[in-house]
Short mmCIF file of C-alpha atoms in Angstrom, two decimals:
data_model
loop_
_atom_site.label_atom_id
_atom_site.label_comp_id
_atom_site.label_asym_id
_atom_site.label_seq_id
_atom_site.Cartn_x
_atom_site.Cartn_y
_atom_site.Cartn_z
CA MET A 47 -139.75 62.22 -122.98
CA ASN A 48 -140.83 58.27 -123.03
CA ASN A 49 -143.93 58.66 -122.79
CA PRO A 50 -144.28 57.38 -127.06
CA GLU A 51 -147.75 58.82 -127.38
CA HIS A 52 -145.53 61.77 -127.37
CA TRP A 53 -144.29 60.47 -130.59
CA THR A 54 -145.12 60.32 -133.85
CA PHE A 55 -143.25 58.75 -136.46
CA LEU A 56 -141.84 61.04 -139.54
CA ASN A 57 -140.15 58.75 -142.09
CA LYS A 58 -137.76 56.16 -141.99
CA GLY A 59 -134.48 55.28 -144.46
CA LYS A 60 -132.35 52.04 -145.23
CA ALA A 61 -131.18 52.32 -141.50
CA ASN A 62 -133.57 54.44 -139.19
CA ALA A 63 -137.00 55.31 -138.26
CA ILE A 64 -137.30 59.23 -137.20
CA PHE A 65 -140.02 60.11 -134.93
CA LYS A 66 -141.27 64.13 -134.39
CA TYR A 67 -141.64 64.78 -130.44
CA ILE A 68 -145.14 65.99 -130.57
CA GLY A 69 -145.21 67.15 -126.72
CA ASP A 70 -144.65 69.79 -124.21
CA ASP A 71 -141.60 69.77 -122.86
CA MET A 72 -140.00 72.91 -124.30
CA ASN A 73 -136.22 70.62 -124.55
CA TYR A 74 -137.55 68.42 -127.07
CA LYS A 75 -139.94 71.31 -129.28
CA GLY A 76 -138.69 70.85 -132.41
CA LYS A 77 -136.55 67.64 -131.87
CA VAL A 78 -137.10 64.47 -133.81
CA ILE A 79 -135.59 60.88 -132.22
CA ARG A 80 -133.81 58.04 -135.24
CA LEU A 81 -133.84 55.13 -134.02
CA ARG A 82 -132.51 52.17 -135.42
CA LEU A 83 -134.78 49.46 -137.97
CA ALA A 84 -134.36 45.79 -137.17
CA ASN A 85 -131.73 44.66 -139.42
CA GLN A 86 -128.94 46.96 -138.35
CA LEU A 87 -125.62 45.58 -136.54
CA VAL A 88 -124.84 48.75 -134.92
CA LEU A 89 -126.51 50.70 -131.81
CA SER A 90 -127.33 53.80 -131.10
CA LYS A 91 -124.59 54.10 -128.71
CA GLU A 92 -121.90 53.60 -130.91
CA ILE A 93 -122.91 55.68 -133.87
CA PHE A 94 -122.64 59.06 -131.71
CA GLU A 95 -119.69 57.94 -130.77
CA PHE A 96 -118.23 57.14 -133.84
CA VAL A 97 -119.61 60.28 -135.04
CA ASN A 98 -117.98 62.52 -132.34
CA THR A 99 -114.88 61.89 -133.79
CA PHE A 100 -115.52 63.43 -136.51
CA ARG A 101 -116.44 66.22 -135.19
CA PRO A 102 -113.27 68.60 -134.24
CA ARG A 103 -113.01 68.71 -138.70
CA LEU A 104 -116.58 68.57 -139.60
CA HIS A 105 -117.83 71.56 -137.53
CA HIS A 106 -121.06 71.53 -139.29
CA LEU A 107 -122.11 67.64 -138.34
CA ILE A 108 -125.89 67.84 -137.13
CA ALA A 109 -126.07 68.12 -133.11
CA MET A 110 -127.14 65.14 -131.29
CA GLU A 111 -127.35 64.04 -127.95
CA LEU A 112 -127.54 60.43 -126.52
CA ILE A 113 -130.40 59.18 -124.12
CA PRO A 114 -131.44 55.60 -123.09
CA ILE A 115 -134.92 54.35 -124.17
CA SER A 116 -136.97 51.75 -122.56
CA SER A 117 -138.18 48.19 -124.43
CA ASP A 118 -140.90 49.60 -123.95
CA PHE A 119 -141.23 52.48 -125.33
CA LEU A 120 -139.31 51.41 -128.31
CA ARG A 121 -142.72 48.33 -128.92
CA ALA A 122 -144.88 50.98 -128.53
CA LEU A 123 -143.37 53.27 -131.47
CA ALA A 124 -142.68 50.18 -133.24
CA GLN A 125 -145.90 49.25 -133.09
CA GLU A 126 -148.08 52.54 -133.86
CA SER A 127 -145.49 53.07 -137.22
CA GLY A 128 -145.64 49.20 -137.81
CA ILE A 129 -142.10 49.28 -138.42
CA ALA A 130 -139.66 46.59 -136.87
CA ILE A 131 -137.29 48.84 -134.90
CA LYS A 132 -133.94 47.43 -133.29
CA GLU A 133 -133.97 46.61 -130.01
CA ASP A 134 -131.41 49.46 -128.62
CA THR A 135 -130.64 50.81 -125.09
CA HIS A 136 -130.25 54.85 -126.16
CA GLY A 137 -131.51 56.55 -129.32
CA ILE A 138 -130.64 59.72 -131.02
CA ILE A 139 -132.17 63.27 -130.55
CA MET A 140 -131.40 65.62 -133.16
CA PRO A 141 -133.45 68.90 -134.63
CA LEU A 142 -135.69 68.71 -137.39
CA ILE A 143 -134.21 69.36 -140.49
CA GLU A 144 -137.43 71.39 -141.68
CA LEU A 145 -136.70 71.83 -145.35
CA PRO A 146 -139.19 74.16 -148.17
CA GLU A 147 -141.92 71.66 -149.91
CA GLN A 148 -140.73 72.45 -153.15
CA ARG A 149 -138.31 69.40 -154.71
CA LYS A 150 -136.86 69.10 -157.37
CA LYS A 151 -134.72 65.95 -157.74
CA VAL A 152 -131.59 67.20 -160.31
CA SER A 153 -129.89 64.05 -160.07
CA LYS A 154 -130.22 60.53 -157.41
CA HIS A 155 -127.67 62.33 -155.35
CA ILE A 156 -128.73 65.99 -155.97
CA SER A 157 -132.84 67.62 -154.57
CA LEU A 158 -133.37 71.68 -154.73
CA TYR A 159 -136.06 72.45 -151.78
CA THR A 160 -137.18 75.99 -153.24
CA ASP A 161 -140.11 78.03 -151.12
CA SER A 162 -140.46 80.70 -154.10
CA ILE A 163 -142.35 83.30 -151.60
CA ASN A 164 -139.20 84.14 -148.94
CA ASN A 165 -136.79 83.21 -151.84
CA HIS A 166 -134.97 80.71 -149.61
CA LEU A 167 -133.25 77.18 -151.24
CA THR A 168 -131.68 74.54 -149.84
CA VAL A 169 -129.73 72.34 -151.66
CA GLU A 170 -129.24 68.54 -150.63
CA ILE A 171 -125.50 66.77 -151.97
CA LYS A 172 -124.48 63.39 -151.47
CA PRO A 173 -121.40 63.98 -152.33
CA LYS A 174 -120.34 60.33 -152.39
CA TRP A 175 -116.97 59.27 -153.49
CA LEU A 176 -114.57 61.54 -153.25
CA TYR A 177 -111.01 60.25 -153.50
CA SER A 178 -107.96 60.40 -155.65
CA ILE A 179 -108.89 58.31 -159.04
CA PRO A 180 -106.41 55.68 -159.44
CA GLN A 181 -103.95 56.32 -162.53
CA ASN A 182 -105.13 53.21 -164.08
CA THR A 183 -108.40 54.09 -164.38
CA THR A 184 -110.60 56.15 -166.76
CA LEU A 185 -113.33 56.38 -164.87
CA CYS A 186 -113.90 57.49 -161.14
CA ARG A 187 -116.55 55.95 -158.95
CA ASN A 188 -119.14 58.70 -159.10
CA CYS A 189 -119.21 58.19 -163.05
CA ALA A 190 -118.70 54.21 -163.49
CA LEU A 191 -121.66 53.89 -161.52
CA ASN A 192 -124.01 56.84 -162.90
CA PHE A 193 -122.48 55.32 -166.69
CA TYR A 194 -124.17 51.82 -165.95
CA ARG A 195 -127.42 53.31 -164.34
CA ASP A 196 -128.18 55.33 -167.17
CA GLU A 197 -127.94 58.66 -164.48
CA GLU A 198 -127.77 62.09 -165.20
CA LEU A 199 -124.25 63.03 -163.52
CA LEU A 200 -123.23 65.89 -162.28
CA CYS A 201 -119.84 64.57 -160.39
CA SER A 202 -118.67 65.50 -157.10
CA LEU A 203 -115.35 65.31 -157.13
CA ASP A 204 -115.75 68.73 -159.74
CA LEU A 205 -116.63 70.23 -156.25
CA LEU A 206 -112.71 69.39 -155.75
CA ASN A 207 -111.80 72.22 -158.38
CA PRO A 208 -112.72 75.81 -158.54
CA ASN A 209 -112.23 76.07 -162.22
CA LEU A 210 -115.26 73.68 -163.07
CA ILE A 211 -117.37 74.83 -159.59
CA THR A 212 -119.43 77.55 -161.95
CA ASP A 213 -120.00 74.96 -164.36
CA TRP A 214 -121.19 72.32 -161.91
CA VAL A 215 -123.81 75.12 -160.68
CA ASP A 216 -125.27 76.62 -163.68
CA ARG A 217 -126.24 72.80 -164.29
CA LEU A 218 -128.72 73.33 -161.21
CA GLY A 219 -130.94 75.61 -164.01
CA LEU A 220 -130.82 78.66 -160.47
CA ASN A 221 -132.48 81.86 -160.34
CA GLU A 222 -129.22 84.22 -160.58
CA GLN A 223 -129.40 85.03 -157.19
CA HIS A 224 -129.14 81.84 -155.60
CA SER A 225 -126.73 80.25 -158.02
CA GLU A 226 -124.22 83.33 -157.23
CA SER A 227 -124.88 82.46 -153.82
CA LEU A 228 -123.56 78.77 -154.17
CA THR A 229 -121.00 79.68 -156.48
CA HIS A 230 -119.88 82.07 -153.51
CA PHE A 231 -119.99 78.96 -150.81
CA LEU A 232 -118.67 76.79 -152.96
CA LEU A 233 -115.58 78.39 -153.66
CA SER A 234 -114.83 79.98 -150.37
CA SER A 235 -115.31 76.85 -148.38
CA ASP A 236 -112.83 73.97 -147.66
CA LEU A 237 -116.50 71.76 -146.28
CA PHE A 238 -115.74 69.46 -149.34
CA HIS A 239 -111.97 69.51 -149.49
CA ILE A 240 -112.50 68.51 -145.68
CA LEU A 241 -114.31 65.27 -146.32
CA PHE A 242 -112.38 64.06 -149.75
CA ASP A 243 -108.94 63.96 -146.91
CA LEU A 244 -111.26 61.97 -144.89
CA GLN A 245 -113.09 59.70 -147.25
CA ASN A 246 -109.35 59.02 -149.59
CA PHE A 247 -108.99 55.90 -149.46
CA LYS A 248 -105.61 54.22 -151.09
CA ASP A 249 -105.77 52.08 -153.66
CA ILE A 250 -109.31 51.55 -151.98
CA HIS A 251 -111.60 49.88 -155.65
CA GLU A 252 -108.67 46.68 -155.04
CA THR A 253 -108.72 46.65 -151.33
CA ILE A 254 -112.35 46.47 -151.49
CA GLY A 255 -111.36 43.65 -154.29
CA LYS A 256 -109.23 41.40 -152.44
CA LEU A 257 -111.65 41.65 -148.77
CA ASN A 258 -112.71 38.05 -147.94
CA SER A 259 -114.77 38.14 -144.51
CA GLU A 260 -115.00 40.52 -142.14
CA ASN A 261 -111.88 40.63 -140.14
CA GLU A 262 -109.93 41.45 -143.18
CA VAL A 263 -111.68 44.70 -143.09
CA PRO A 264 -109.28 47.63 -141.74
CA GLU A 265 -110.58 50.62 -139.85
CA GLU A 266 -109.89 53.14 -142.40
CA LEU A 267 -112.19 51.51 -145.12
CA VAL A 268 -115.25 51.72 -142.82
CA ARG A 269 -114.51 55.61 -141.73
CA SER A 270 -114.58 55.87 -145.60
CA MET A 271 -117.20 54.16 -146.26
CA ALA A 272 -119.28 55.83 -144.15
CA LEU A 273 -118.30 59.24 -145.26
CA LYS A 274 -118.74 58.26 -148.37
CA ASP A 275 -122.80 57.84 -147.27
CA VAL A 276 -123.69 61.47 -145.82
CA THR A 277 -125.53 63.68 -146.83
CA VAL A 278 -124.97 67.71 -147.27
CA TYR A 279 -127.48 70.46 -146.85
CA ILE A 280 -126.73 74.21 -148.41
CA SER A 281 -129.56 76.18 -147.14
CA LEU A 282 -129.39 79.80 -148.49
CA ALA A 283 -131.48 82.60 -147.39
CA GLU A 284 -130.79 86.19 -148.18
CA ASP A 285 -127.70 86.92 -146.00
CA ASP A 286 -127.60 83.79 -144.88
CA THR A 287 -126.03 80.92 -145.66
CA LYS A 288 -126.39 77.34 -143.31
CA VAL A 289 -124.60 74.22 -143.49
CA THR A 290 -125.72 70.98 -141.53
CA ILE A 291 -124.19 66.99 -142.36
CA ILE A 292 -126.17 63.94 -141.52
CA ASP A 293 -126.68 60.62 -142.26
CA LEU A 294 -122.94 59.93 -141.01
CA ASP A 295 -123.58 56.19 -139.92
CA LYS A 296 -120.93 53.91 -139.19
CA LYS A 297 -121.05 50.40 -141.08
CA HIS A 298 -120.63 47.66 -140.17
CA PRO A 299 -117.70 45.21 -141.75
CA SER A 300 -120.40 43.03 -143.26
CA LYS A 301 -120.80 45.10 -146.05
CA PHE A 302 -117.54 44.55 -147.47
CA ARG A 303 -120.42 41.75 -149.22
CA HIS A 304 -122.09 44.78 -150.96
CA TRP A 305 -118.51 46.52 -151.66
CA LYS A 306 -116.88 43.90 -153.21
CA LYS A 307 -120.38 43.25 -155.66
CA GLN A 308 -120.14 46.75 -156.34
CA GLU A 309 -116.29 46.82 -157.37
CA GLU A 310 -116.89 43.51 -159.31
CA LEU A 311 -120.35 45.15 -161.53
CA LEU A 312 -118.12 48.44 -162.41
CA GLY A 313 -114.44 47.23 -162.48
CA ASP A 314 -114.35 47.11 -166.30
CA LEU A 315 -115.96 49.91 -166.34
CA TYR A 316 -113.43 52.15 -165.14
CA SER A 317 -111.04 51.24 -168.07
CA GLN A 318 -113.99 50.66 -171.05
CA ASP A 319 -113.13 51.02 -174.60
CA SER A 320 -116.82 51.45 -175.46
CA ILE A 321 -116.77 54.31 -172.80
CA LEU A 322 -114.00 56.24 -172.78
CA LYS A 323 -115.20 59.22 -174.84
CA LYS A 324 -117.01 59.22 -171.75
CA GLN A 325 -113.90 59.97 -169.56
CA CYS A 326 -114.04 61.80 -166.64
CA TYR A 327 -112.10 65.74 -166.71
CA ARG A 328 -109.08 64.55 -164.66
CA HIS A 329 -108.82 61.83 -167.00
CA PRO A 330 -108.27 63.17 -170.70
CA PRO A 331 -107.70 61.07 -173.73
CA VAL A 332 -104.69 60.85 -174.83
#
């Protein structure tokens, strides 16, 4: 497993580099190894342990295996890929998620992957802020950020309301079969309600706004912010629906600076008069 020639670079995100196994060991066929990028402060073992604390409630979390790795292995993969990889003692093995090639980006946080020949669809959703909105605000965090960026808005909070799910799905432009299958799943599944329960943090805007150092960041906030960055894949085939949750990475408390900057940026939007006409459904105009 520690032979770098058996791994090839696949892709990278903001925090991790992914390498696909191309060797002959059947234990790793169809698997990838996820390695931390050099600028990350949280190591793989800590993330592995962090993710496992959520498994009792989030049954769809992607399977993970923590394996020891050598410095030589890391250096070889860094050289092969040209990517700066964190010096670490472990990597995380996961199944390779294979998506249909045809992609339609509906919004920044929603994409559709379709296989028209086999009539398969995978919906990628980054549910972001699932939380109770403070009563003194007009817009939720999702809507405020989308209005600020002038981006297409499909608020993930709609997924918590059965009266809004059909309209939410209709806006994706799916064929009738996929539309019915996805609507049925969203109406019958408690997944997004569980994510809400785990993400929700009382007075989160106020709490973030008052932070001045890493030492002030409560563990509950670290957990909440990590859950706000997960990605959910809902794969629809004939009579089968498969759900996979990825990207549950523990946040380092130093991230509070970025969170606070965003709150300062969006603070006025939560109640700005000029966008009252764009209110979230939860706070209808009076």
